[in-house]
mmCIF file of C-alpha atoms in Angstrom:
data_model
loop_
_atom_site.group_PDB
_atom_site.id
_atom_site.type_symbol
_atom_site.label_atom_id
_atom_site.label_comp_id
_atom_site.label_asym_id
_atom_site.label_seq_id
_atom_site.Cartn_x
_atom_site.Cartn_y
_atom_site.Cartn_z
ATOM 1 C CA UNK I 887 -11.716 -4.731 -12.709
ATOM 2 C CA UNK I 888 -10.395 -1.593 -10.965
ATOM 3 C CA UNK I 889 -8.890 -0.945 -7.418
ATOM 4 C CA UNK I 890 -9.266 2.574 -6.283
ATOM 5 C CA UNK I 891 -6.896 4.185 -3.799
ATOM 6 C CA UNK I 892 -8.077 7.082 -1.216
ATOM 7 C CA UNK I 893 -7.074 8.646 1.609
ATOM 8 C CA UNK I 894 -4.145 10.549 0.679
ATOM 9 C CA UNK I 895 -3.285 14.255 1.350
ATOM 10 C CA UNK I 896 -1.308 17.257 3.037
ATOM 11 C CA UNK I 897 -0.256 16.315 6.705
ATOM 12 C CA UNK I 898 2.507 18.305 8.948
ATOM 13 C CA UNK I 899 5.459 15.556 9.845
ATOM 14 C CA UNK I 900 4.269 13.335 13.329
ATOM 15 C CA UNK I 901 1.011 13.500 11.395
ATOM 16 C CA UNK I 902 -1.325 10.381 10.567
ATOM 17 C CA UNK I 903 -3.220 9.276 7.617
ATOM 18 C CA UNK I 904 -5.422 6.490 6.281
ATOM 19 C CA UNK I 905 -5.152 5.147 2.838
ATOM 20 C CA UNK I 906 -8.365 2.994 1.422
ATOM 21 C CA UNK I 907 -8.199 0.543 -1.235
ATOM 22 C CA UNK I 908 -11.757 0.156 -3.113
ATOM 23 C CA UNK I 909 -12.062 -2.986 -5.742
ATOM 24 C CA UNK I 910 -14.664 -2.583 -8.319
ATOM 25 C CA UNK I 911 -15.581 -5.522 -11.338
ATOM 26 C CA UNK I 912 -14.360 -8.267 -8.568
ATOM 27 C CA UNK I 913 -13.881 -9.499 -5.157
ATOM 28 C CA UNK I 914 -10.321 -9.540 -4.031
ATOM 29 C CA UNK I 915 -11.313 -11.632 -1.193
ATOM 30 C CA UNK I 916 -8.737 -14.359 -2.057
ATOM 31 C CA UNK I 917 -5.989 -11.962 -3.450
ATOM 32 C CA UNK I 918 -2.967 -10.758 -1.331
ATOM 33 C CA UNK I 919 -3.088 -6.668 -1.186
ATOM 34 C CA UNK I 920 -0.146 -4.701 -1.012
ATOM 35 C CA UNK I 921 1.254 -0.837 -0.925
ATOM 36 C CA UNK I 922 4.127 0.859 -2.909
ATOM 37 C CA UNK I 923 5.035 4.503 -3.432
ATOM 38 C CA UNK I 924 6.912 6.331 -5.998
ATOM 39 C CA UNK I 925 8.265 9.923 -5.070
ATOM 40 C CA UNK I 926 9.193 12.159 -7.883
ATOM 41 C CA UNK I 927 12.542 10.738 -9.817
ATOM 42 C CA UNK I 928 12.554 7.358 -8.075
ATOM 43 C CA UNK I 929 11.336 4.198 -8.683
ATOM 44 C CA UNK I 930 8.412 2.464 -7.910
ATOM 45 C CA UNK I 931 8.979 1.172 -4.017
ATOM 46 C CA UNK I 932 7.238 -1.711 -1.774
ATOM 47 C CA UNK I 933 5.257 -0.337 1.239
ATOM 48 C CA UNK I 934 3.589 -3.447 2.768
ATOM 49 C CA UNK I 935 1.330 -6.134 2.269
ATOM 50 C CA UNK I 936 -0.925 -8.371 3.732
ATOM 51 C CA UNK I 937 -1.604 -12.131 2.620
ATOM 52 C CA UNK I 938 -5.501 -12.845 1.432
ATOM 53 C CA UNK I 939 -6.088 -15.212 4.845
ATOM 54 C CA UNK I 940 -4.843 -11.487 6.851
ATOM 55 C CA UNK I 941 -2.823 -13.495 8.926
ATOM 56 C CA UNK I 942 0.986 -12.627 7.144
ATOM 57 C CA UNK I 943 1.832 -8.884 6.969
ATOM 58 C CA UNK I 944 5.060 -7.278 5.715
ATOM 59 C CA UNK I 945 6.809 -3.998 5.428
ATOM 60 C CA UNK I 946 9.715 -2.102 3.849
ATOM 61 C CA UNK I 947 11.916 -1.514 6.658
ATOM 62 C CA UNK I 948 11.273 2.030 6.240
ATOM 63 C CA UNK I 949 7.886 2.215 7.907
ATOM 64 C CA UNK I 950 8.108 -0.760 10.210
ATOM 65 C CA UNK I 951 7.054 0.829 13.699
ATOM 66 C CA UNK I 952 5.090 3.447 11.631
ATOM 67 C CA UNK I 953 2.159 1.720 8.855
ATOM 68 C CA UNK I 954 -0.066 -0.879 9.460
ATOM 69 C CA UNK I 955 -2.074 -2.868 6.441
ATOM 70 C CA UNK I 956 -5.075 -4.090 7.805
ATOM 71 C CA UNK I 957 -7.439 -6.784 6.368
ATOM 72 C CA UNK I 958 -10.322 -4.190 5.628
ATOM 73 C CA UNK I 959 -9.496 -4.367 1.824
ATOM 74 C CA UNK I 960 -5.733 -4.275 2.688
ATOM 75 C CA UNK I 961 -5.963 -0.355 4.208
ATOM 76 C CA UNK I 962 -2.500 0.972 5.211
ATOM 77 C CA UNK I 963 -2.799 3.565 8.410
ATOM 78 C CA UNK I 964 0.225 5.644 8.267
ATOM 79 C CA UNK I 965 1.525 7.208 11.352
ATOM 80 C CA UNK I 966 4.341 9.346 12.719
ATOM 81 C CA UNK I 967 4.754 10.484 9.149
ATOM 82 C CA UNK I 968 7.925 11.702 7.746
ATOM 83 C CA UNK I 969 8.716 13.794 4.600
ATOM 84 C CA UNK I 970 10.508 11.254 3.207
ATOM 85 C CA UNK I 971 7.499 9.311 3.265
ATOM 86 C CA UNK I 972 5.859 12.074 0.213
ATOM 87 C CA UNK I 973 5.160 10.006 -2.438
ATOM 88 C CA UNK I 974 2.573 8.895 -4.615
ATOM 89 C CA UNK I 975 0.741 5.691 -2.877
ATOM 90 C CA UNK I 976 -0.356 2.888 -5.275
ATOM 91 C CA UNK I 977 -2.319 0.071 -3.911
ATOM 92 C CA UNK I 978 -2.246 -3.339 -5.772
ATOM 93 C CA UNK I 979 -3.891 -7.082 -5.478
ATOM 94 C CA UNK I 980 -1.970 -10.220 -6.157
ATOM 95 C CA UNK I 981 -3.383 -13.925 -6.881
ATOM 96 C CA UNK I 982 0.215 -15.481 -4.965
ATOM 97 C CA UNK I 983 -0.611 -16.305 -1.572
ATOM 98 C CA UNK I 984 2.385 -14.471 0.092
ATOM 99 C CA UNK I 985 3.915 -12.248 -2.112
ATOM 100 C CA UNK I 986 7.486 -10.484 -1.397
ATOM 101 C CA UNK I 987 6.952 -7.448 -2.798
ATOM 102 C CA UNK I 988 8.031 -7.453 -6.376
ATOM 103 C CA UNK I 989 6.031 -5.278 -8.383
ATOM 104 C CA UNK I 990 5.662 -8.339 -11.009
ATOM 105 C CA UNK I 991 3.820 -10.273 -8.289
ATOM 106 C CA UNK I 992 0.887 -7.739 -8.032
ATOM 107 C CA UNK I 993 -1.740 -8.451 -10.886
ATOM 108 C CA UNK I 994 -3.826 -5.319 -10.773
ATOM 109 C CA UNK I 995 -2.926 -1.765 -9.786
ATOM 110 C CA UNK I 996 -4.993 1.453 -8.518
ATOM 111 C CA UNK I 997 -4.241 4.541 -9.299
ATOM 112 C CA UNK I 998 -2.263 6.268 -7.169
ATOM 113 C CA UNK I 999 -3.368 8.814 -4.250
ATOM 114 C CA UNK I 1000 -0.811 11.888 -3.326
ATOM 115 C CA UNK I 1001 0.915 11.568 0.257
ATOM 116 C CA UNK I 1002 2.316 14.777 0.904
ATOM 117 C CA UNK I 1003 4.435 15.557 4.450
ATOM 118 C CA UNK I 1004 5.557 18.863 5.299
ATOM 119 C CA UNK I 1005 8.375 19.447 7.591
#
């Protein structure tokens, strides 16, 4: 079982990206998704997530206004991007139905995909 994260790369500040999350070994049909990033010296940080029925989204008030996770394998389109937001992005699938964002709720990982904003 393996979750593959995509889309990152080098984007000027006000730029956009799109972040993929590919599951191999299973469905994750019926498994909340969910983003966090971890820039260089910090901990590990909640980005958003979307419940397994799509219909129940959340977000780190951070990027409200800015990211949106989307049900097509829980993508996360990142807009208006700030260099704050220069991290590496980890996506991650849990079995709860709603989870808050813990990273002890998420049951499999990806690894991550570099998000890097210049200013």
């Amino acid at each position: 079982v393996q979750l593959q994260a995509s889309g990152g790369g080098l984007v000027q500040a006000g730029g956009s990206l799109r972040l993929s999350c590919a599951a191999s070994g299973r469905t994750f049909s019926t498994y909340a998704m969910g983003w966090f990033r971890q820039a260089p010296g910090k901990e590990r940080e909640f980005v958003a997530s979307i419940s397994w029925s799509g219909r129940v989204t959340s977000y780190a008030d951070s990027v409200k206004g800015r990211f949106t996770i989307d049900t097509d394998n829980g993508s996360l389109q990142m807009n208006n991007l700030k260099p704050d937001d220069t991290a590496l992005y980890y996506c991650a699938a849990s079995r709860l139905v709603r989870p808050a964002g813990k990273t002890s709720e998420f049951d499999y990982w990806g690894q991550g995909t570099l998000v890097t904003v210049s200013s």
